[in-house]
Amino acid sequence: MKNNIGIGIRAMGWKMKVRSSKMKVWIIRGTTMVLLWTCLVQLTALGDTWGPRVLKGWPSSITQDSHSLDVKFLPTASARVLPPKRVYQNNGYLMVSCNGGLNQMRSAICDMVAIARFLNVTLIVPELDKTSFWADQSEFEDIFDVDHFITSLRDEVRILKQLPPRLKKRMELGIVHTMPPISWSDISYYHNQILPLIKKYKIVHLNRTDARLANSGQPLELQKLRCRVNFNDLRFTTQIEYLGRRVVQLLRQRGPFLVLHLRYEMDMLAFSGCTQGCNLDEVEELTRMRYAYPWWKEKIINSELKRKDGLCPLTPEETALTLRALDIDRDIQIYVAAGEIYGGQRRMAGLATAFPKLVRKETLLGADDLQFFQNHSSQMAALDYVVSLESDIFIPTYDGNMAKVVEGHRRYLGFKKTILLNRKLLVELIDNYMSGSLSWDEFSNAVKDAHSTRLGSPKKRVVIPDRPKEEDYFYANPEECLQPLETKPVSIL
């Protein structure tokens, strides 16, 4: 009997040990699952913060030599206080497909946010152009901080990364109203023409968004919202900002620097038909390229006439003469913000001789730093944009979209010196100097006199009713958003 009781007690003890062991195993398993799930959530959050590049293997060189980088240039993750959500009755959904290069799309995004706000509709994160000449496959989140864009504007407009599922299915089935809005329209056009369509179809897709909102004559709150988006809410990714500020610090360590937006790339010359200084083979190549793009409407172009009308970008040779005439210090660093210059070293030789401290992002950064930006022209342009804002002087050789948007942003930052070249006058003066009609002193004095009031100083935006293409661009001079400064004489140097 005692033996049976002992055996029973031992068996019961063994069973309890087994149960205890199993329980420990389950506790360990449960704890492991919780830890794994926590790690996954943290990794996802990290991916949202740093964007897709981190998970794709952002180059380790981004952190090398980081001990030498000033702390103020490092991105900081300060605590953010989100604005309260704006409560309104949603009238529908607005989708937009931007067209053109980086700064053409940038200004269009700002316009579309303002339009969505004043129509009380939900904006879907804009789609960027992937079919233009540059064929850049970058998504919005590859260039801009998409989470900051959405959350910082939540007190004005609701922005979603995607359509809700039921509407997304409609979009996939093609049940959506797609159209280009009329260029240079005021907000009443969107209230009277676009809003009824949104209410009818629930979704409206605007497939071209450049220059679709009028420069002037809009409500003050709309103009201020365009500025707010451009200068505060639409910012580049952490990686782009980091590399841009790294370039700025490298330049600052060596002294003052000038950013030259030398718009002398192949696409610009082919599009404009400007062939000054090109040989016959190059002229033929540029002409073939112009005919290869059917949406470039102008085909037969008189280059010489266009140049004399001031409608061509300055050549590198003309630029060198202009900078010398303005008494720009020969030893200043000149950062060339541009793509590949057409004609390469042959065309850059004169400029490099006159100003030997020519640099580019490719010469300041290592190949590893730029490897993920290669073949992404908009991301490369974003780096140039960051550097352009910080320069001591900014000089564009053509009044394209980047020149205009950077000009306006530098005005917003306190009217930083931006020399706006009068190309029509310059080519006349250059031709007279080259022919011997003007001495160097006469030429130089004439160039300085012509640009003494073209330095990005405060001025009224020119408005030309019924001719919006000829008036001042809103983003070049958003005067409704600028703090007035005392009028002071400003030297070119």
GROMACS .gro file of N, CA, C and O in nm, residues 56-146:
model
  364
   56LYS      N    1   1.690   4.927  -4.855
   56LYS     CA    2   1.755   4.886  -4.980
   56LYS      C    3   1.906   4.888  -4.968
   56LYS      O    4   1.976   4.858  -5.062
   57GLY      N    5   1.957   4.932  -4.852
   57GLY     CA    6   2.102   4.931  -4.835
   57GLY      C    7   2.165   5.065  -4.864
   57GLY      O    8   2.251   5.076  -4.949
   58TRP      N    9   2.119   5.169  -4.794
   58TRP     CA   10   2.181   5.301  -4.811
   58TRP      C   11   2.329   5.289  -4.783
   58TRP      O   12   2.371   5.225  -4.687
   59PRO      N   13   2.414   5.346  -4.868
   59PRO     CA   14   2.558   5.323  -4.858
   59PRO      C   15   2.615   5.358  -4.722
   59PRO      O   16   2.579   5.460  -4.664
   60SER      N   17   2.704   5.270  -4.675
   60SER     CA   18   2.764   5.292  -4.544
   60SER      C   19   2.847   5.418  -4.539
   60SER      O   20   2.871   5.473  -4.434
   61SER      N   21   2.888   5.467  -4.658
   61SER     CA   22   2.972   5.588  -4.661
   61SER      C   23   2.896   5.710  -4.615
   61SER      O   24   2.955   5.815  -4.591
   62ILE      N   25   2.765   5.700  -4.601
   62ILE     CA   26   2.687   5.814  -4.554
   62ILE      C   27   2.728   5.851  -4.413
   62ILE      O   28   2.711   5.964  -4.370
   63THR      N   29   2.783   5.751  -4.339
   63THR     CA   30   2.821   5.780  -4.202
   63THR      C   31   2.971   5.792  -4.184
   63THR      O   32   3.016   5.831  -4.077
   64GLN      N   33   3.047   5.756  -4.287
   64GLN     CA   34   3.191   5.767  -4.268
   64GLN      C   35   3.230   5.913  -4.260
   64GLN      O   36   3.171   5.999  -4.321
   65ASP      N   37   3.331   5.940  -4.181
   65ASP     CA   38   3.377   6.076  -4.156
   65ASP      C   39   3.270   6.161  -4.089
   65ASP      O   40   3.277   6.283  -4.091
   66SER      N   41   3.166   6.096  -4.032
   66SER     CA   42   3.059   6.174  -3.971
   66SER      C   43   3.108   6.251  -3.849
   66SER      O   44   3.049   6.350  -3.810
   67HIS      N   45   3.222   6.203  -3.790
   67HIS     CA   46   3.274   6.273  -3.673
   67HIS      C   47   3.324   6.412  -3.709
   67HIS      O   48   3.331   6.500  -3.625
   68SER      N   49   3.355   6.432  -3.841
   68SER     CA   50   3.405   6.563  -3.884
   68SER      C   51   3.294   6.656  -3.929
   68SER      O   52   3.319   6.771  -3.961
   69LEU      N   53   3.170   6.604  -3.932
   69LEU     CA   54   3.057   6.683  -3.979
   69LEU      C   55   2.998   6.759  -3.863
   69LEU      O   56   2.966   6.702  -3.759
   70ASP      N   57   2.983   6.890  -3.880
   70ASP     CA   58   2.928   6.974  -3.774
   70ASP      C   59   2.789   6.923  -3.734
   70ASP      O   60   2.708   6.888  -3.818
   71VAL      N   61   2.761   6.922  -3.606
   71VAL     CA   62   2.634   6.870  -3.555
   71VAL      C   63   2.515   6.942  -3.616
   71VAL      O   64   2.411   6.882  -3.642
   72LYS      N   65   2.530   7.070  -3.645
   72LYS     CA   66   2.414   7.147  -3.695
   72LYS      C   67   2.370   7.100  -3.833
   72LYS      O   68   2.261   7.131  -3.878
   73PHE      N   69   2.457   7.023  -3.904
   73PHE     CA   70   2.419   6.975  -4.035
   73PHE      C   71   2.353   6.838  -4.029
   73PHE      O   72   2.304   6.789  -4.129
   74LEU      N   73   2.355   6.775  -3.913
   74LEU     CA   74   2.294   6.644  -3.900
   74LEU      C   75   2.144   6.657  -3.883
   74LEU      O   76   2.096   6.747  -3.816
   75PRO      N   77   2.065   6.567  -3.946
   75PRO     CA   78   1.920   6.572  -3.927
   75PRO      C   79   1.884   6.540  -3.783
   75PRO      O   80   1.941   6.451  -3.721
   76THR      N   81   1.793   6.616  -3.728
   76THR     CA   82   1.753   6.595  -3.589
   76THR      C   83   1.610   6.545  -3.584
   76THR      O   84   1.526   6.586  -3.663
   77ALA      N   85   1.585   6.457  -3.490
   77ALA     CA   86   1.450   6.402  -3.473
   77ALA      C   87   1.386   6.468  -3.352
   77ALA      O   88   1.364   6.406  -3.249
   78SER      N   89   1.360   6.597  -3.363
   78SER     CA   90   1.299   6.669  -3.251
   78SER      C   91   1.152   6.628  -3.238
   78SER      O   92   1.088   6.589  -3.334
   79ALA      N   93   1.103   6.639  -3.118
   79ALA     CA   94   0.964   6.603  -3.092
   79ALA      C   95   0.872   6.695  -3.171
   79ALA      O   96   0.888   6.817  -3.171
   80ARG      N   97   0.775   6.635  -3.239
   80ARG     CA   98   0.686   6.712  -3.324
   80ARG      C   99   0.549   6.725  -3.259
   80ARG      O  100   0.494   6.627  -3.209
   81VAL      N  101   0.498   6.846  -3.260
   81VAL     CA  102   0.363   6.869  -3.213
   81VAL      C  103   0.274   6.883  -3.336
   81VAL      O  104   0.286   6.980  -3.412
   82LEU      N  105   0.190   6.785  -3.358
   82LEU     CA  106   0.108   6.784  -3.478
   82LEU      C  107  -0.004   6.887  -3.466
   82LEU      O  108  -0.066   6.901  -3.361
   83PRO      N  109  -0.031   6.958  -3.575
   83PRO     CA  110  -0.145   7.051  -3.572
   83PRO      C  111  -0.276   6.974  -3.565
   83PRO      O  112  -0.282   6.858  -3.609
   84PRO      N  113  -0.380   7.033  -3.510
   84PRO     CA  114  -0.508   6.962  -3.503
   84PRO      C  115  -0.566   6.941  -3.643
   84PRO      O  116  -0.545   7.023  -3.734
   85LYS      N  117  -0.636   6.831  -3.660
   85LYS     CA  118  -0.697   6.804  -3.790
   85LYS      C  119  -0.807   6.907  -3.818
   85LYS      O  120  -0.883   6.943  -3.730
   86ARG      N  121  -0.813   6.951  -3.940
   86ARG     CA  122  -0.921   7.041  -3.980
   86ARG      C  123  -1.046   6.957  -4.006
   86ARG      O  124  -1.040   6.856  -4.077
   87VAL      N  125  -1.156   6.999  -3.949
   87VAL     CA  126  -1.282   6.927  -3.965
   87VAL      C  127  -1.363   6.995  -4.074
   87VAL      O  128  -1.391   7.115  -4.066
   88TYR      N  129  -1.399   6.919  -4.176
   88TYR     CA  130  -1.482   6.973  -4.283
   88TYR      C  131  -1.552   6.859  -4.355
   88TYR      O  132  -1.513   6.742  -4.344
   89GLN      N  133  -1.657   6.893  -4.427
   89GLN     CA  134  -1.729   6.793  -4.505
   89GLN      C  135  -1.652   6.766  -4.633
   89GLN      O  136  -1.634   6.855  -4.715
   90ASN      N  137  -1.608   6.643  -4.649
   90ASN     CA  138  -1.526   6.606  -4.765
   90ASN      C  139  -1.612   6.599  -4.890
   90ASN      O  140  -1.709   6.523  -4.896
   91ASN      N  141  -1.576   6.678  -4.992
   91ASN     CA  142  -1.653   6.681  -5.116
   91ASN      C  143  -1.610   6.575  -5.218
   91ASN      O  144  -1.672   6.562  -5.323
   92GLY      N  145  -1.502   6.503  -5.189
   92GLY     CA  146  -1.453   6.402  -5.283
   92GLY      C  147  -1.302   6.393  -5.279
   92GLY      O  148  -1.238   6.441  -5.185
   93TYR      N  149  -1.245   6.334  -5.384
   93TYR     CA  150  -1.102   6.305  -5.386
   93TYR      C  151  -1.038   6.364  -5.512
   93TYR      O  152  -1.094   6.353  -5.622
   94LEU      N  153  -0.921   6.423  -5.492
   94LEU     CA  154  -0.847   6.483  -5.603
   94LEU      C  155  -0.716   6.409  -5.620
   94LEU      O  156  -0.634   6.401  -5.528
   95MET      N  157  -0.696   6.353  -5.740
   95MET     CA  158  -0.570   6.290  -5.776
   95MET      C  159  -0.500   6.378  -5.878
   95MET      O  160  -0.566   6.438  -5.964
   96VAL      N  161  -0.368   6.387  -5.868
   96VAL     CA  162  -0.294   6.471  -5.963
   96VAL      C  163  -0.170   6.398  -6.012
   96VAL      O  164  -0.104   6.325  -5.937
   97SER      N  165  -0.139   6.416  -6.138
   97SER     CA  166  -0.016   6.365  -6.198
   97SER      C  167   0.064   6.486  -6.244
   97SER      O  168   0.023   6.558  -6.336
   98CYS      N  169   0.178   6.509  -6.177
   98CYS     CA  170   0.261   6.625  -6.210
   98CYS      C  171   0.341   6.598  -6.337
   98CYS      O  172   0.369   6.483  -6.371
   99ASN      N  173   0.378   6.703  -6.406
   99ASN     CA  174   0.459   6.688  -6.527
   99ASN      C  175   0.578   6.782  -6.521
   99ASN      O  176   0.575   6.886  -6.456
  100GLY      N  177   0.687   6.741  -6.589
  100GLY     CA  178   0.807   6.825  -6.597
  100GLY      C  179   0.915   6.784  -6.500
  100GLY      O  180   0.915   6.673  -6.445
  101GLY      N  181   1.011   6.875  -6.480
  101GLY     CA  182   1.124   6.850  -6.391
  101GLY      C  183   1.089   6.878  -6.246
  101GLY      O  184   0.975   6.913  -6.213
  102LEU      N  185   1.188   6.867  -6.160
  102LEU     CA  186   1.166   6.876  -6.015
  102LEU      C  187   1.092   7.003  -5.975
  102LEU      O  188   0.992   6.998  -5.904
  103ASN      N  189   1.139   7.119  -6.018
  103ASN     CA  190   1.082   7.244  -5.968
  103ASN      C  191   0.950   7.279  -6.036
  103ASN      O  192   0.868   7.349  -5.977
  104GLN      N  193   0.931   7.230  -6.156
  104GLN     CA  194   0.800   7.242  -6.220
  104GLN      C  195   0.698   7.162  -6.140
  104GLN      O  196   0.586   7.209  -6.115
  105MET      N  197   0.737   7.042  -6.097
  105MET     CA  198   0.647   6.960  -6.016
  105MET      C  199   0.630   7.018  -5.876
  105MET      O  200   0.520   7.012  -5.820
  106ARG      N  201   0.736   7.073  -5.821
  106ARG     CA  202   0.729   7.129  -5.686
  106ARG      C  203   0.623   7.239  -5.677
  106ARG      O  204   0.538   7.238  -5.587
  107SER      N  205   0.629   7.334  -5.769
  107SER     CA  206   0.530   7.443  -5.766
  107SER      C  207   0.390   7.391  -5.793
  107SER      O  208   0.292   7.440  -5.735
  108ALA      N  209   0.378   7.288  -5.878
  108ALA     CA  210   0.246   7.231  -5.907
  108ALA      C  211   0.188   7.164  -5.783
  108ALA      O  212   0.067   7.175  -5.756
  109ILE      N  213   0.272   7.096  -5.706
  109ILE     CA  214   0.224   7.032  -5.582
  109ILE      C  215   0.169   7.138  -5.487
  109ILE      O  216   0.062   7.120  -5.426
  110CYS      N  217   0.240   7.248  -5.474
  110CYS     CA  218   0.194   7.357  -5.386
  110CYS      C  219   0.059   7.410  -5.432
  110CYS      O  220  -0.032   7.436  -5.350
  111ASP      N  221   0.044   7.426  -5.562
  111ASP     CA  222  -0.084   7.473  -5.617
  111ASP      C  223  -0.197   7.376  -5.588
  111ASP      O  224  -0.308   7.416  -5.551
  112MET      N  225  -0.170   7.247  -5.607
  112MET     CA  226  -0.275   7.147  -5.589
  112MET      C  227  -0.319   7.134  -5.443
  112MET      O  228  -0.435   7.108  -5.415
  113VAL      N  229  -0.226   7.153  -5.350
  113VAL     CA  230  -0.263   7.153  -5.209
  113VAL      C  231  -0.359   7.269  -5.181
  113VAL      O  232  -0.462   7.253  -5.115
  114ALA      N  233  -0.326   7.387  -5.233
  114ALA     CA  234  -0.410   7.505  -5.211
  114ALA      C  235  -0.548   7.485  -5.273
  114ALA      O  236  -0.651   7.521  -5.213
  115ILE      N  237  -0.551   7.426  -5.391
  115ILE     CA  238  -0.680   7.402  -5.458
  115ILE      C  239  -0.763   7.302  -5.379
  115ILE      O  240  -0.884   7.321  -5.358
  116ALA      N  241  -0.700   7.193  -5.333
  116ALA     CA  242  -0.772   7.092  -5.255
  116ALA      C  243  -0.829   7.154  -5.127
  116ALA      O  244  -0.942   7.124  -5.087
  117ARG      N  245  -0.752   7.242  -5.063
  117ARG     CA  246  -0.797   7.308  -4.940
  117ARG      C  247  -0.922   7.393  -4.966
  117ARG      O  248  -1.018   7.389  -4.889
  118PHE      N  249  -0.921   7.468  -5.073
  118PHE     CA  250  -1.032   7.560  -5.099
  118PHE      C  251  -1.153   7.492  -5.162
  118PHE      O  252  -1.261   7.551  -5.166
  119LEU      N  253  -1.136   7.368  -5.207
  119LEU     CA  254  -1.250   7.291  -5.257
  119LEU      C  255  -1.304   7.195  -5.151
  119LEU      O  256  -1.405   7.129  -5.174
  120ASN      N  257  -1.236   7.187  -5.035
  120ASN     CA  258  -1.275   7.093  -4.930
  120ASN      C  259  -1.279   6.950  -4.983
  120ASN      O  260  -1.379   6.879  -4.969
  121VAL      N  261  -1.170   6.908  -5.046
  121VAL     CA  262  -1.159   6.772  -5.096
  121VAL      C  263  -1.034   6.706  -5.036
  121VAL      O  264  -0.947   6.774  -4.982
  122THR      N  265  -1.028   6.575  -5.046
  122THR     CA  266  -0.913   6.499  -4.999
  122THR      C  267  -0.813   6.485  -5.114
  122THR      O  268  -0.850   6.444  -5.224
  123LEU      N  269  -0.689   6.520  -5.086
  123LEU     CA  270  -0.584   6.511  -5.187
  123LEU      C  271  -0.508   6.379  -5.170
  123LEU      O  272  -0.469   6.344  -5.058
  124ILE      N  273  -0.487   6.308  -5.279
  124ILE     CA  274  -0.402   6.190  -5.278
  124ILE      C  275  -0.260   6.235  -5.310
  124ILE      O  276  -0.240   6.322  -5.396
  125VAL      N  277  -0.161   6.179  -5.239
  125VAL     CA  278  -0.022   6.219  -5.260
  125VAL      C  279   0.009   6.220  -5.410
  125VAL      O  280  -0.015   6.121  -5.480
  126PRO      N  281   0.057   6.332  -5.462
  126PRO     CA  282   0.075   6.347  -5.607
  126PRO      C  283   0.169   6.244  -5.668
  126PRO      O  284   0.266   6.199  -5.607
  127GLU      N  285   0.137   6.208  -5.792
  127GLU     CA  286   0.222   6.119  -5.871
  127GLU      C  287   0.321   6.206  -5.949
  127GLU      O  288   0.282   6.306  -6.009
  128LEU      N  289   0.448   6.167  -5.950
  128LEU     CA  290   0.550   6.244  -6.019
  128LEU      C  291   0.570   6.195  -6.162
  128LEU      O  292   0.545   6.078  -6.194
  129ASP      N  293   0.618   6.283  -6.246
  129ASP     CA  294   0.637   6.255  -6.388
  129ASP      C  295   0.747   6.150  -6.407
  129ASP      O  296   0.858   6.165  -6.358
  130LYS      N  297   0.716   6.047  -6.484
  130LYS     CA  298   0.815   5.944  -6.515
  130LYS      C  299   0.832   5.926  -6.666
  130LYS      O  300   0.908   5.840  -6.711
  131THR      N  301   0.764   6.009  -6.744
  131THR     CA  302   0.765   5.991  -6.890
  131THR      C  303   0.831   6.106  -6.965
  131THR      O  304   0.838   6.102  -7.087
  132SER      N  305   0.878   6.207  -6.894
  132SER     CA  306   0.941   6.321  -6.961
  132SER      C  307   1.078   6.282  -7.012
  132SER      O  308   1.122   6.167  -7.000
  133PHE      N  309   1.150   6.379  -7.065
  133PHE     CA  310   1.283   6.355  -7.122
  133PHE      C  311   1.375   6.284  -7.024
  133PHE      O  312   1.451   6.194  -7.060
  134TRP      N  313   1.366   6.318  -6.895
  134TRP     CA  314   1.459   6.265  -6.796
  134TRP      C  315   1.428   6.120  -6.757
  134TRP      O  316   1.514   6.050  -6.708
  135ALA      N  317   1.303   6.076  -6.779
  135ALA     CA  318   1.263   5.938  -6.749
  135ALA      C  319   1.303   5.897  -6.607
  135ALA      O  320   1.352   5.787  -6.585
  136ASP      N  321   1.283   5.987  -6.513
  136ASP     CA  322   1.317   5.960  -6.373
  136ASP      C  323   1.203   5.880  -6.309
  136ASP      O  324   1.089   5.924  -6.308
  137GLN      N  325   1.236   5.763  -6.256
  137GLN     CA  326   1.134   5.675  -6.198
  137GLN      C  327   1.109   5.703  -6.050
  137GLN      O  328   1.042   5.623  -5.982
  138SER      N  329   1.160   5.811  -5.998
  138SER     CA  330   1.143   5.842  -5.855
  138SER      C  331   0.996   5.861  -5.819
  138SER      O  332   0.920   5.924  -5.892
  139GLU      N  333   0.960   5.806  -5.703
  139GLU     CA  334   0.828   5.830  -5.647
  139GLU      C  335   0.835   5.952  -5.555
  139GLU      O  336   0.944   6.000  -5.522
  140PHE      N  337   0.719   6.001  -5.515
  140PHE     CA  338   0.712   6.118  -5.427
  140PHE      C  339   0.799   6.098  -5.303
  140PHE      O  340   0.878   6.186  -5.265
  141GLU      N  341   0.789   5.981  -5.240
  141GLU     CA  342   0.861   5.957  -5.115
  141GLU      C  343   1.011   5.938  -5.136
  141GLU      O  344   1.087   5.936  -5.039
  142ASP      N  345   1.056   5.924  -5.261
  142ASP     CA  346   1.200   5.916  -5.288
  142ASP      C  347   1.264   6.055  -5.287
  142ASP      O  348   1.386   6.067  -5.273
  143ILE      N  349   1.183   6.159  -5.302
  143ILE     CA  350   1.234   6.295  -5.310
  143ILE      C  351   1.189   6.379  -5.191
  143ILE      O  352   1.267   6.454  -5.132
  144PHE      N  353   1.062   6.365  -5.155
  144PHE     CA  354   1.005   6.446  -5.048
  144PHE      C  355   0.971   6.362  -4.925
  144PHE      O  356   0.943   6.243  -4.935
  145ASP      N  357   0.975   6.426  -4.810
  145ASP     CA  358   0.938   6.362  -4.683
  145ASP      C  359   0.785   6.352  -4.680
  145ASP      O  360   0.716   6.446  -4.639
  146VAL      N  361   0.734   6.237  -4.722
  146VAL     CA  362   0.590   6.223  -4.742
  146VAL      C  363   0.513   6.230  -4.611
  146VAL      O  364   0.402   6.288  -4.605
   0.00000   0.00000   0.00000
